[in-house]
mmCIF file of C-alpha atoms in Angstrom:
data_model
loop_
_atom_site.group_PDB
_atom_site.id
_atom_site.type_symbol
_atom_site.label_atom_id
_atom_site.label_comp_id
_atom_site.label_asym_id
_atom_site.label_seq_id
_atom_site.Cartn_x
_atom_site.Cartn_y
_atom_site.Cartn_z
ATOM 1 C CA MET A 1 -2.911 -33.981 -0.101
ATOM 2 C CA ILE A 2 -4.683 -31.972 2.593
ATOM 3 C CA GLN A 3 -4.199 -28.219 2.083
ATOM 4 C CA ARG A 4 -4.207 -25.542 4.785
ATOM 5 C CA PRO A 5 -7.465 -23.562 5.048
ATOM 6 C CA ARG A 6 -7.856 -20.504 2.828
ATOM 7 C CA GLY A 7 -6.671 -17.308 4.478
ATOM 8 C CA THR A 8 -4.144 -19.046 6.746
ATOM 9 C CA ARG A 9 -0.372 -19.445 6.373
ATOM 10 C CA ASP A 10 2.497 -21.743 7.290
ATOM 11 C CA PHE A 11 5.660 -20.087 8.627
ATOM 12 C CA LEU A 12 9.043 -21.725 8.012
ATOM 13 C CA PRO A 13 11.873 -21.280 10.560
ATOM 14 C CA ASP A 14 13.554 -18.223 8.979
ATOM 15 C CA GLU A 15 10.267 -16.346 8.854
ATOM 16 C CA MET A 16 9.303 -17.396 12.372
ATOM 17 C CA GLU A 17 12.620 -16.127 13.719
ATOM 18 C CA PHE A 18 12.063 -12.816 11.924
ATOM 19 C CA ARG A 19 8.554 -12.543 13.348
ATOM 20 C CA ARG A 20 9.685 -13.391 16.882
ATOM 21 C CA ASN A 21 12.544 -10.889 16.744
ATOM 22 C CA THR A 22 10.107 -8.199 15.592
ATOM 23 C CA GLU A 23 7.684 -9.117 18.390
ATOM 24 C CA ILE A 24 10.476 -8.740 20.938
ATOM 25 C CA LYS A 25 11.267 -5.228 19.720
ATOM 26 C CA MET A 26 7.603 -4.191 19.864
ATOM 27 C CA ARG A 27 7.056 -5.698 23.309
ATOM 28 C CA GLU A 28 10.166 -3.984 24.657
ATOM 29 C CA ALA A 29 9.005 -0.604 23.334
ATOM 30 C CA ALA A 30 5.658 -1.061 25.102
ATOM 31 C CA ARG A 31 7.355 -2.202 28.309
ATOM 32 C CA ARG A 32 9.381 1.015 28.494
ATOM 33 C CA TRP A 33 6.112 2.967 28.585
ATOM 34 C CA GLY A 34 4.818 0.826 31.462
ATOM 35 C CA TYR A 35 2.466 -1.356 29.401
ATOM 36 C CA ARG A 36 2.354 -4.920 30.714
ATOM 37 C CA GLU A 37 1.342 -7.843 28.534
ATOM 38 C CA ILE A 38 -1.927 -9.705 29.028
ATOM 39 C CA CYS A 39 -3.654 -12.581 27.257
ATOM 40 C CA THR A 40 -7.376 -13.241 26.756
ATOM 41 C CA PRO A 41 -9.133 -16.418 25.483
ATOM 42 C CA THR A 42 -9.034 -17.252 21.787
ATOM 43 C CA PHE A 43 -12.817 -17.666 21.874
ATOM 44 C CA GLU A 44 -15.437 -15.658 23.756
ATOM 45 C CA THR A 45 -19.195 -15.604 24.013
ATOM 46 C CA GLN A 46 -20.690 -14.302 20.792
ATOM 47 C CA ASP A 47 -22.538 -11.571 22.694
ATOM 48 C CA LEU A 48 -19.251 -9.873 23.566
ATOM 49 C CA TYR A 49 -18.943 -8.736 19.959
ATOM 50 C CA THR A 50 -22.578 -8.337 18.934
ATOM 51 C CA ILE A 51 -23.440 -6.149 21.941
ATOM 52 C CA ARG A 52 -21.194 -3.444 20.488
ATOM 53 C CA SER A 53 -21.315 -4.041 16.755
ATOM 54 C CA GLY A 54 -24.743 -5.588 16.228
ATOM 55 C CA GLU A 55 -25.848 -8.920 14.786
ATOM 56 C CA GLY A 56 -24.434 -8.033 11.358
ATOM 57 C CA ILE A 57 -20.903 -8.753 12.536
ATOM 58 C CA ILE A 58 -21.761 -12.467 12.863
ATOM 59 C CA ASN A 59 -21.260 -12.882 9.103
ATOM 60 C CA GLU A 60 -17.686 -11.621 9.494
ATOM 61 C CA MET A 61 -16.768 -13.935 12.386
ATOM 62 C CA TYR A 62 -16.032 -17.593 12.931
ATOM 63 C CA THR A 63 -18.893 -18.631 15.210
ATOM 64 C CA PHE A 64 -19.892 -21.997 16.622
ATOM 65 C CA GLU A 65 -22.090 -23.623 19.243
ATOM 66 C CA ASP A 66 -20.393 -25.674 21.933
ATOM 67 C CA LYS A 67 -21.722 -28.929 23.396
ATOM 68 C CA GLY A 68 -23.664 -26.977 25.994
ATOM 69 C CA GLY A 69 -25.510 -25.003 23.326
ATOM 70 C CA ARG A 70 -23.617 -21.765 24.018
ATOM 71 C CA ALA A 71 -22.958 -19.387 21.099
ATOM 72 C CA LEU A 72 -19.228 -18.698 20.916
ATOM 73 C CA ALA A 73 -16.943 -16.850 18.503
ATOM 74 C CA LEU A 74 -13.257 -16.881 17.700
ATOM 75 C CA ARG A 75 -11.736 -13.520 18.610
ATOM 76 C CA PRO A 76 -12.104 -11.088 15.637
ATOM 77 C CA GLU A 77 -10.165 -8.254 17.361
ATOM 78 C CA GLY A 78 -8.533 -7.536 20.688
ATOM 79 C CA THR A 79 -10.154 -4.554 22.400
ATOM 80 C CA ALA A 80 -13.550 -5.994 23.367
ATOM 81 C CA ALA A 81 -11.981 -8.982 25.140
ATOM 82 C CA VAL A 82 -9.513 -6.729 26.953
ATOM 83 C CA LEU A 83 -12.287 -4.494 28.281
ATOM 84 C CA ARG A 84 -14.325 -7.554 29.265
ATOM 85 C CA MET A 85 -11.269 -8.770 31.168
ATOM 86 C CA TYR A 86 -10.892 -5.357 32.819
ATOM 87 C CA VAL A 87 -14.501 -5.428 34.036
ATOM 88 C CA ASN A 88 -14.238 -9.052 35.231
ATOM 89 C CA GLU A 89 -10.801 -9.011 36.806
ATOM 90 C CA ALA A 90 -9.291 -5.569 37.230
ATOM 91 C CA LYS A 91 -11.785 -2.719 37.637
ATOM 92 C CA ALA A 92 -10.514 -2.138 41.184
ATOM 93 C CA LEU A 93 -6.949 -1.539 39.977
ATOM 94 C CA SER A 94 -5.449 1.912 40.360
ATOM 95 C CA LYS A 95 -5.926 3.942 37.182
ATOM 96 C CA PRO A 96 -4.720 4.393 34.584
ATOM 97 C CA VAL A 97 -4.367 0.738 33.618
ATOM 98 C CA ARG A 98 -1.734 0.155 30.932
ATOM 99 C CA TRP A 99 -2.010 -3.169 29.069
ATOM 100 C CA CYS A 100 -0.677 -4.550 25.806
ATOM 101 C CA TYR A 101 -1.176 -7.823 23.944
ATOM 102 C CA LEU A 102 -0.275 -9.748 20.817
ATOM 103 C CA SER A 103 -3.223 -11.921 19.846
ATOM 104 C CA ASP A 104 -4.193 -14.130 16.951
ATOM 105 C CA CYS A 105 -7.563 -13.057 15.551
ATOM 106 C CA TYR A 106 -9.991 -14.578 13.051
ATOM 107 C CA ARG A 107 -12.281 -12.964 10.513
ATOM 108 C CA TYR A 108 -14.198 -14.550 7.681
ATOM 109 C CA GLU A 109 -13.372 -12.196 4.810
ATOM 110 C CA ARG A 110 -11.757 -12.309 1.392
ATOM 111 C CA PRO A 111 -8.007 -12.872 1.748
ATOM 112 C CA GLN A 112 -5.634 -10.458 0.000
ATOM 113 C CA LYS A 113 -2.168 -8.994 0.477
ATOM 114 C CA GLY A 114 -1.773 -8.119 4.152
ATOM 115 C CA ARG A 115 -5.293 -9.372 4.988
ATOM 116 C CA TYR A 116 -5.880 -12.933 6.176
ATOM 117 C CA ARG A 117 -8.562 -14.956 7.915
ATOM 118 C CA GLN A 118 -6.150 -15.797 10.702
ATOM 119 C CA PHE A 119 -4.028 -12.778 11.570
ATOM 120 C CA TRP A 120 -2.160 -11.254 14.487
ATOM 121 C CA GLN A 121 -2.830 -7.939 16.172
ATOM 122 C CA PHE A 122 -0.482 -6.060 18.482
ATOM 123 C CA GLY A 123 -2.580 -3.777 20.637
ATOM 124 C CA ALA A 124 -2.422 -1.535 23.671
ATOM 125 C CA GLU A 125 -5.178 -0.132 25.867
ATOM 126 C CA LEU A 126 -4.924 2.790 28.278
ATOM 127 C CA ILE A 127 -7.924 2.540 30.602
ATOM 128 C CA GLY A 128 -8.951 5.409 32.859
ATOM 129 C CA ALA A 129 -6.957 8.337 31.435
ATOM 130 C CA ASP A 130 -9.650 10.415 29.736
ATOM 131 C CA THR A 131 -7.353 13.404 29.124
ATOM 132 C CA ALA A 132 -5.331 15.104 26.415
ATOM 133 C CA GLU A 133 -2.237 13.607 28.018
ATOM 134 C CA GLY A 134 -3.721 10.118 27.726
ATOM 135 C CA ASP A 135 -4.612 10.704 24.074
ATOM 136 C CA ALA A 136 -1.075 11.875 23.352
ATOM 137 C CA GLU A 137 0.504 8.942 25.192
ATOM 138 C CA ALA A 138 -1.420 6.405 23.119
ATOM 139 C CA ILE A 139 -0.217 8.035 19.891
ATOM 140 C CA LEU A 140 3.388 8.394 21.072
ATOM 141 C CA LEU A 141 3.430 4.780 22.280
ATOM 142 C CA ALA A 142 2.166 3.526 18.923
ATOM 143 C CA ASP A 143 4.766 5.622 17.121
ATOM 144 C CA ASP A 144 7.543 4.222 19.331
ATOM 145 C CA ILE A 145 6.416 0.621 18.752
ATOM 146 C CA LEU A 146 6.266 0.933 14.967
ATOM 147 C CA HIS A 147 9.641 2.647 14.785
ATOM 148 C CA ALA A 148 11.131 -0.006 17.080
ATOM 149 C CA ALA A 149 9.914 -2.640 14.616
ATOM 150 C CA GLY A 150 11.596 -0.747 11.773
ATOM 151 C CA VAL A 151 8.399 0.326 9.978
ATOM 152 C CA THR A 152 8.344 3.438 7.795
ATOM 153 C CA TYR A 153 4.873 4.925 7.828
ATOM 154 C CA ASP A 154 2.773 8.109 7.728
ATOM 155 C CA LEU A 155 0.861 9.050 10.886
ATOM 156 C CA HIS A 156 -2.495 10.857 10.644
ATOM 157 C CA VAL A 157 -4.015 12.284 13.818
ATOM 158 C CA GLY A 158 -7.493 13.719 14.166
ATOM 159 C CA HIS A 159 -10.493 14.138 16.428
ATOM 160 C CA LEU A 160 -14.149 13.351 15.801
ATOM 161 C CA ALA A 161 -15.574 16.372 17.639
ATOM 162 C CA PRO A 162 -15.198 18.791 14.686
ATOM 163 C CA MET A 163 -16.935 16.372 12.301
ATOM 164 C CA ARG A 164 -19.726 15.775 14.791
ATOM 165 C CA ALA A 165 -20.158 19.524 15.307
ATOM 166 C CA ILE A 166 -20.531 20.127 11.575
ATOM 167 C CA LEU A 167 -23.025 17.257 11.180
ATOM 168 C CA LYS A 168 -24.996 17.789 14.395
ATOM 169 C CA ASP A 169 -28.214 18.827 12.609
ATOM 170 C CA ILE A 170 -28.084 16.186 9.865
ATOM 171 C CA PRO A 171 -30.522 13.222 10.129
ATOM 172 C CA GLU A 172 -28.855 9.899 10.917
ATOM 173 C CA ASP A 173 -29.714 8.262 7.592
ATOM 174 C CA ARG A 174 -28.115 11.103 5.638
ATOM 175 C CA LYS A 175 -25.187 11.224 8.053
ATOM 176 C CA ARG A 176 -24.400 7.578 7.292
ATOM 177 C CA ILE A 177 -24.341 8.311 3.555
ATOM 178 C CA ILE A 178 -22.004 11.256 4.101
ATOM 179 C CA MET A 179 -19.713 9.159 6.293
ATOM 180 C CA ALA A 180 -19.502 6.407 3.681
ATOM 181 C CA LEU A 181 -18.560 8.892 0.953
ATOM 182 C CA LEU A 182 -15.934 10.531 3.169
ATOM 183 C CA ASP A 183 -14.491 7.165 4.173
ATOM 184 C CA LYS A 184 -14.030 6.251 0.502
ATOM 185 C CA LYS A 185 -12.601 9.733 -0.240
ATOM 186 C CA ASN A 186 -15.329 10.066 -2.883
ATOM 187 C CA ILE A 187 -15.380 13.865 -3.043
ATOM 188 C CA GLY A 188 -17.222 13.937 -6.369
ATOM 189 C CA GLY A 189 -19.973 11.742 -4.958
ATOM 190 C CA LEU A 190 -20.107 13.886 -1.806
ATOM 191 C CA GLU A 191 -20.537 17.073 -3.854
ATOM 192 C CA GLU A 192 -23.273 15.518 -5.984
ATOM 193 C CA THR A 193 -25.129 14.170 -2.955
ATOM 194 C CA LEU A 194 -24.991 17.404 -0.958
ATOM 195 C CA ASP A 195 -25.967 19.477 -4.001
ATOM 196 C CA GLY A 196 -28.993 17.236 -4.423
ATOM 197 C CA TRP A 197 -29.940 17.885 -0.793
ATOM 198 C CA ARG A 198 -29.233 21.604 -1.239
ATOM 199 C CA LEU A 199 -26.643 21.566 1.532
ATOM 200 C CA GLU A 200 -24.002 23.681 -0.224
ATOM 201 C CA GLU A 201 -22.872 25.288 3.055
ATOM 202 C CA LEU A 202 -22.268 21.858 4.599
ATOM 203 C CA GLU A 203 -20.334 20.869 1.485
ATOM 204 C CA SER A 204 -17.987 23.821 1.960
ATOM 205 C CA SER A 205 -17.421 23.010 5.647
ATOM 206 C CA LEU A 206 -16.741 19.323 5.052
ATOM 207 C CA LYS A 207 -14.341 19.954 2.178
ATOM 208 C CA GLY A 208 -12.576 22.538 4.289
ATOM 209 C CA LEU A 209 -12.294 20.073 7.161
ATOM 210 C CA LEU A 210 -10.532 17.613 4.853
ATOM 211 C CA GLU A 211 -7.951 20.206 3.880
ATOM 212 C CA VAL A 212 -6.918 21.730 7.236
ATOM 213 C CA HIS A 213 -3.413 21.154 8.567
ATOM 214 C CA SER A 214 -3.497 23.068 11.847
ATOM 215 C CA THR A 215 -5.802 23.704 14.772
ATOM 216 C CA ASP A 216 -6.063 27.379 13.764
ATOM 217 C CA GLU A 217 -7.446 26.373 10.369
ATOM 218 C CA LEU A 218 -9.689 23.808 12.036
ATOM 219 C CA PHE A 219 -11.432 26.152 14.441
ATOM 220 C CA ALA A 220 -11.750 28.822 11.781
ATOM 221 C CA ILE A 221 -14.151 26.381 10.117
ATOM 222 C CA THR A 222 -15.976 24.942 13.130
ATOM 223 C CA GLY A 223 -15.910 27.927 15.434
ATOM 224 C CA PRO A 224 -15.449 27.291 19.167
ATOM 225 C CA ILE A 225 -16.367 23.768 20.291
ATOM 226 C CA PRO A 226 -16.230 22.237 23.804
ATOM 227 C CA GLU A 227 -13.330 19.944 22.876
ATOM 228 C CA GLN A 228 -11.134 22.731 21.492
ATOM 229 C CA GLU A 229 -8.793 23.000 24.488
ATOM 230 C CA ARG A 230 -8.254 19.228 24.630
ATOM 231 C CA ILE A 231 -7.482 19.008 20.910
ATOM 232 C CA GLU A 232 -5.026 21.897 21.102
ATOM 233 C CA ALA A 233 -3.317 20.368 24.156
ATOM 234 C CA MET A 234 -2.949 16.961 22.478
ATOM 235 C CA VAL A 235 -1.530 18.468 19.282
ATOM 236 C CA GLY A 236 0.826 20.632 21.335
ATOM 237 C CA ILE A 237 2.255 17.588 23.148
ATOM 238 C CA LEU A 238 2.863 15.750 19.869
ATOM 239 C CA GLU A 239 4.549 18.772 18.318
ATOM 240 C CA ASN A 240 6.688 19.309 21.412
ATOM 241 C CA GLU A 241 7.874 15.681 21.110
ATOM 242 C CA ASP A 242 8.886 16.279 17.472
ATOM 243 C CA THR A 243 6.478 13.561 16.329
ATOM 244 C CA ALA A 244 6.179 13.266 12.554
ATOM 245 C CA PHE A 245 2.428 13.459 11.907
ATOM 246 C CA CYS A 246 -0.207 15.330 9.963
ATOM 247 C CA GLN A 247 -3.513 16.563 11.325
ATOM 248 C CA ASN A 248 -6.404 14.857 9.564
ATOM 249 C CA TYR A 249 -9.910 15.696 10.710
ATOM 250 C CA GLY A 250 -11.458 13.765 7.858
ATOM 251 C CA ILE A 251 -10.903 10.413 9.609
ATOM 252 C CA VAL A 252 -14.405 8.998 9.859
ATOM 253 C CA ARG A 253 -13.879 5.260 10.176
ATOM 254 C CA GLY A 254 -15.220 4.073 13.532
ATOM 255 C CA LEU A 255 -17.397 7.136 14.121
ATOM 256 C CA ASP A 256 -19.893 4.965 16.022
ATOM 257 C CA TYR A 257 -17.104 3.423 18.106
ATOM 258 C CA TYR A 258 -14.592 6.145 18.902
ATOM 259 C CA THR A 259 -15.574 9.107 21.058
ATOM 260 C CA GLY A 260 -12.823 11.668 20.485
ATOM 261 C CA MET A 261 -9.203 11.397 19.377
ATOM 262 C CA VAL A 262 -8.552 9.113 16.407
ATOM 263 C CA PHE A 263 -5.413 8.229 14.498
ATOM 264 C CA GLU A 264 -4.299 6.029 11.620
ATOM 265 C CA GLY A 265 -0.994 4.999 10.085
ATOM 266 C CA PHE A 266 -0.200 4.037 6.504
ATOM 267 C CA ALA A 267 2.927 2.046 5.621
ATOM 268 C CA GLU A 268 5.004 1.218 2.575
ATOM 269 C CA ASN A 269 4.931 -2.023 0.537
ATOM 270 C CA LEU A 270 1.279 -2.783 1.294
ATOM 271 C CA GLY A 271 -0.470 -1.691 -1.879
ATOM 272 C CA ALA A 272 -4.081 -0.559 -1.572
ATOM 273 C CA GLU A 273 -4.491 -2.131 1.876
ATOM 274 C CA ASN A 274 -1.812 0.109 3.388
ATOM 275 C CA GLN A 275 -3.312 0.950 6.771
ATOM 276 C CA ILE A 276 -1.069 -0.598 9.408
ATOM 277 C CA ILE A 277 -2.519 0.894 12.601
ATOM 278 C CA GLY A 278 -5.746 2.431 13.812
ATOM 279 C CA GLY A 279 -6.772 3.713 17.201
ATOM 280 C CA GLY A 280 -8.457 6.346 19.280
ATOM 281 C CA ALA A 281 -10.445 7.184 22.387
ATOM 282 C CA TYR A 282 -13.502 5.092 23.251
ATOM 283 C CA ARG A 283 -15.869 4.034 26.035
ATOM 284 C CA LEU A 284 -16.698 0.323 26.167
ATOM 285 C CA ALA A 285 -16.522 -0.897 29.765
ATOM 286 C CA HIS A 286 -20.114 0.050 30.593
ATOM 287 C CA LEU A 287 -21.388 -2.262 27.825
ATOM 288 C CA PHE A 288 -19.902 -5.217 29.702
ATOM 289 C CA GLY A 289 -21.261 -4.307 33.124
ATOM 290 C CA GLY A 290 -18.504 -1.979 34.325
ATOM 291 C CA GLU A 291 -18.385 1.727 35.083
ATOM 292 C CA ASP A 292 -18.354 4.187 32.200
ATOM 293 C CA VAL A 293 -14.607 4.749 32.028
ATOM 294 C CA GLY A 294 -12.811 6.626 29.277
ATOM 295 C CA SER A 295 -10.130 4.651 27.460
ATOM 296 C CA CYS A 296 -7.941 4.892 24.415
ATOM 297 C CA GLY A 297 -5.876 2.400 22.504
ATOM 298 C CA PHE A 298 -4.885 1.038 19.149
ATOM 299 C CA GLY A 299 -4.407 -2.093 17.101
ATOM 300 C CA ILE A 300 -1.390 -2.718 14.878
ATOM 301 C CA GLY A 301 -1.748 -5.227 12.064
ATOM 302 C CA PHE A 302 1.272 -7.384 12.889
ATOM 303 C CA ASP A 303 1.078 -9.269 9.588
ATOM 304 C CA ARG A 304 1.123 -5.946 7.746
ATOM 305 C CA VAL A 305 4.160 -4.944 9.774
ATOM 306 C CA MET A 306 5.926 -8.040 8.459
ATOM 307 C CA VAL A 307 4.859 -7.380 4.857
ATOM 308 C CA SER A 308 6.007 -3.770 5.160
ATOM 309 C CA LEU A 309 9.437 -4.834 6.437
ATOM 310 C CA GLY A 310 10.002 -6.782 3.231
ATOM 311 C CA GLU A 311 12.168 -9.816 2.586
ATOM 312 C CA VAL A 312 12.969 -12.188 5.427
ATOM 313 C CA PRO A 313 16.645 -11.673 6.300
ATOM 314 C CA ALA A 314 19.074 -14.553 6.606
ATOM 315 C CA PRO A 315 19.261 -15.898 10.169
ATOM 316 C CA GLU A 316 21.954 -14.289 12.310
ATOM 317 C CA ASP A 317 22.634 -17.227 14.640
ATOM 318 C CA THR A 318 26.073 -18.836 14.478
ATOM 319 C CA VAL A 319 25.564 -22.548 13.841
ATOM 320 C CA VAL A 320 28.191 -25.012 15.021
ATOM 321 C CA ALA A 321 28.064 -28.477 13.436
ATOM 322 C CA VAL A 322 29.531 -31.187 15.680
ATOM 323 C CA LEU A 323 31.019 -33.944 13.525
ATOM 324 C CA TYR A 324 31.938 -37.307 15.034
ATOM 325 C CA LYS A 325 32.467 -40.996 14.504
ATOM 326 C CA LYS A 326 30.348 -43.524 16.352
ATOM 327 C CA ASP A 327 33.071 -44.303 18.903
ATOM 328 C CA ALA A 328 33.156 -40.633 19.956
ATOM 329 C CA ARG A 329 29.382 -40.205 20.237
ATOM 330 C CA GLY A 330 29.364 -39.500 23.980
ATOM 331 C CA TYR A 331 32.149 -36.937 23.594
ATOM 332 C CA ALA A 332 30.195 -35.266 20.754
ATOM 333 C CA PHE A 333 27.077 -34.938 22.909
ATOM 334 C CA SER A 334 29.188 -33.353 25.662
ATOM 335 C CA LEU A 335 30.770 -30.899 23.206
ATOM 336 C CA SER A 336 27.370 -29.940 21.803
ATOM 337 C CA ARG A 337 26.063 -29.224 25.291
ATOM 338 C CA GLN A 338 29.051 -26.997 26.090
ATOM 339 C CA PHE A 339 28.558 -24.931 22.925
ATOM 340 C CA ARG A 340 24.836 -24.574 23.678
ATOM 341 C CA GLU A 341 25.573 -23.468 27.218
ATOM 342 C CA ALA A 342 27.839 -20.809 25.698
ATOM 343 C CA GLY A 343 24.850 -19.535 23.684
ATOM 344 C CA PHE A 344 25.428 -21.108 20.277
ATOM 345 C CA ARG A 345 23.275 -23.347 18.144
ATOM 346 C CA ALA A 346 24.984 -26.729 18.040
ATOM 347 C CA GLU A 347 23.714 -29.413 15.663
ATOM 348 C CA MET A 348 24.814 -33.048 15.615
ATOM 349 C CA ASN A 349 24.724 -35.751 12.975
ATOM 350 C CA LEU A 350 21.725 -37.982 13.679
ATOM 351 C CA LEU A 351 21.780 -40.108 10.510
ATOM 352 C CA GLU A 352 24.960 -42.141 11.043
ATOM 353 C CA ARG A 353 26.708 -40.412 8.142
ATOM 354 C CA GLY A 354 30.439 -40.703 7.589
ATOM 355 C CA ILE A 355 32.695 -37.743 8.371
ATOM 356 C CA GLY A 356 32.852 -36.730 4.684
ATOM 357 C CA ALA A 357 29.049 -36.653 4.367
ATOM 358 C CA GLN A 358 28.757 -34.778 7.661
ATOM 359 C CA MET A 359 31.248 -32.165 6.443
ATOM 360 C CA LYS A 360 29.351 -31.752 3.176
ATOM 361 C CA HIS A 361 26.097 -31.203 5.061
ATOM 362 C CA ALA A 362 27.786 -28.770 7.487
ATOM 363 C CA ALA A 363 28.995 -26.688 4.538
ATOM 364 C CA LYS A 364 25.334 -25.941 3.738
ATOM 365 C CA THR A 365 24.103 -25.233 7.251
ATOM 366 C CA ALA A 366 26.900 -24.169 9.610
ATOM 367 C CA ARG A 367 29.395 -21.357 10.137
ATOM 368 C CA TYR A 368 31.787 -23.615 12.032
ATOM 369 C CA ALA A 369 32.393 -27.356 12.247
ATOM 370 C CA VAL A 370 33.838 -29.068 15.313
ATOM 371 C CA LEU A 371 35.390 -32.469 14.658
ATOM 372 C CA ALA A 372 35.312 -34.916 17.564
ATOM 373 C CA GLY A 373 37.265 -38.016 16.527
ATOM 374 C CA GLU A 374 38.963 -40.678 18.627
ATOM 375 C CA ARG A 375 42.208 -38.660 18.731
ATOM 376 C CA GLU A 376 40.460 -35.486 19.859
ATOM 377 C CA MET A 377 38.444 -37.406 22.435
ATOM 378 C CA ALA A 378 41.608 -38.968 23.878
ATOM 379 C CA ALA A 379 43.340 -35.580 24.071
ATOM 380 C CA GLY A 380 40.280 -33.648 25.271
ATOM 381 C CA THR A 381 40.538 -31.337 22.229
ATOM 382 C CA VAL A 382 38.579 -30.584 19.052
ATOM 383 C CA THR A 383 39.403 -29.635 15.490
ATOM 384 C CA LEU A 384 37.683 -26.316 14.789
ATOM 385 C CA ARG A 385 37.007 -25.511 11.139
ATOM 386 C CA ASN A 386 35.774 -22.206 9.733
ATOM 387 C CA MET A 387 33.476 -23.384 6.938
ATOM 388 C CA LYS A 388 33.557 -20.073 5.099
ATOM 389 C CA ALA A 389 37.313 -19.458 5.205
ATOM 390 C CA GLY A 390 38.290 -23.118 4.933
ATOM 391 C CA THR A 391 40.816 -22.817 7.782
ATOM 392 C CA GLN A 392 41.059 -25.156 10.752
ATOM 393 C CA LYS A 393 43.051 -25.775 13.924
ATOM 394 C CA GLU A 394 43.190 -28.221 16.785
ATOM 395 C CA CYS A 395 42.569 -26.626 20.168
ATOM 396 C CA SER A 396 40.934 -27.078 23.554
ATOM 397 C CA VAL A 397 37.180 -26.910 23.893
ATOM 398 C CA ALA A 398 37.444 -23.582 25.729
ATOM 399 C CA GLU A 399 39.614 -22.158 22.938
ATOM 400 C CA ALA A 400 37.134 -23.413 20.321
ATOM 401 C CA ILE A 401 34.237 -21.711 22.109
ATOM 402 C CA ARG A 402 36.263 -18.512 22.377
ATOM 403 C CA GLY A 403 37.189 -18.757 18.690
ATOM 404 C CA VAL A 404 33.533 -19.040 17.673
ATOM 405 C CA SER A 405 32.668 -16.130 19.980
ATOM 406 C CA GLU A 406 35.327 -13.953 18.365
ATOM 407 C CA ASP A 407 34.483 -15.175 14.840
ATOM 408 C CA TRP A 408 37.866 -16.784 14.245
ATOM 409 C CA ASP A 409 38.855 -17.191 10.634
#
């Protein structure tokens, strides 16, 4: 038996319907903010990803050489391809550009709960709005999308300027060590490392930065910084919108990628891998031959959204089983079409079963059964049976459709 590749999944119909319904809710939330959906290729030139992240990322990607000898890679994330598309196709568009996408991505890493080698990412990019208002919109949009999907989560919002101000005089090699310790929340290791370097004052500032909950507390530690007004404006917009969030200026992941505002979200039911969204302000377009334009955006782990939502609910569609004898086959096809045109799922017997066997099967799969025998065909009627209540009646096709619509019992 051939098995599916490690880190991939098969989705049965109930789960696919749940996923599609969740996608619809997320897309609709983005649409209301003016974000229009785009799609980029599943594979890109390998350079698109290494130009930003370095050659080391190759070990984390699915890469291959095509028949022309070109180095290609399956898409590991969405943003780089979107900005490449912007530079290629849309840099003359009026700004800001508001785009969203739902893409399948591929990374070669160890599979675990909520983390797969083939996964889906719902993302949005706001290109050309390098302002506090743009930062706030990206956060508010993300919050709307996750709530529309039904996710319960904690939102952390920060900015990298305070961290950069505190570390501005630290050599790069030491800065990387500090960042790694902060990212792992290893405060004991941070204290030991900074004590060994005799940087007790830096230790106090960094620990204080991790504990602040307001801009007043923040700037009491950092003193005035050029980005202060923008940070205060962004926080003010979020507070004015009654957004549930906490200020977290200890977010350090992506320090080499993001340029200002950063935010993360952590959801229920995900265990240790509980981050469900990450985003912030960045500048990428110039790496791909475009102008240096400020952007901000985010990526939502769609698979983690589904894990967070929990058990797959039972399908909500009303299923109508059309039962018939061979002599009434044409009439049964006509009835099925009429129920489908009315918006219902109509399923017919395809295995030449007798009426008793058809009824037994319908009891497992359908809410209603419609019997189309020779008598019903001659009269232009049907026998409508409520499979749950066990009641039935003979009526016209129009009455049967109305009865299913009104959930007749």
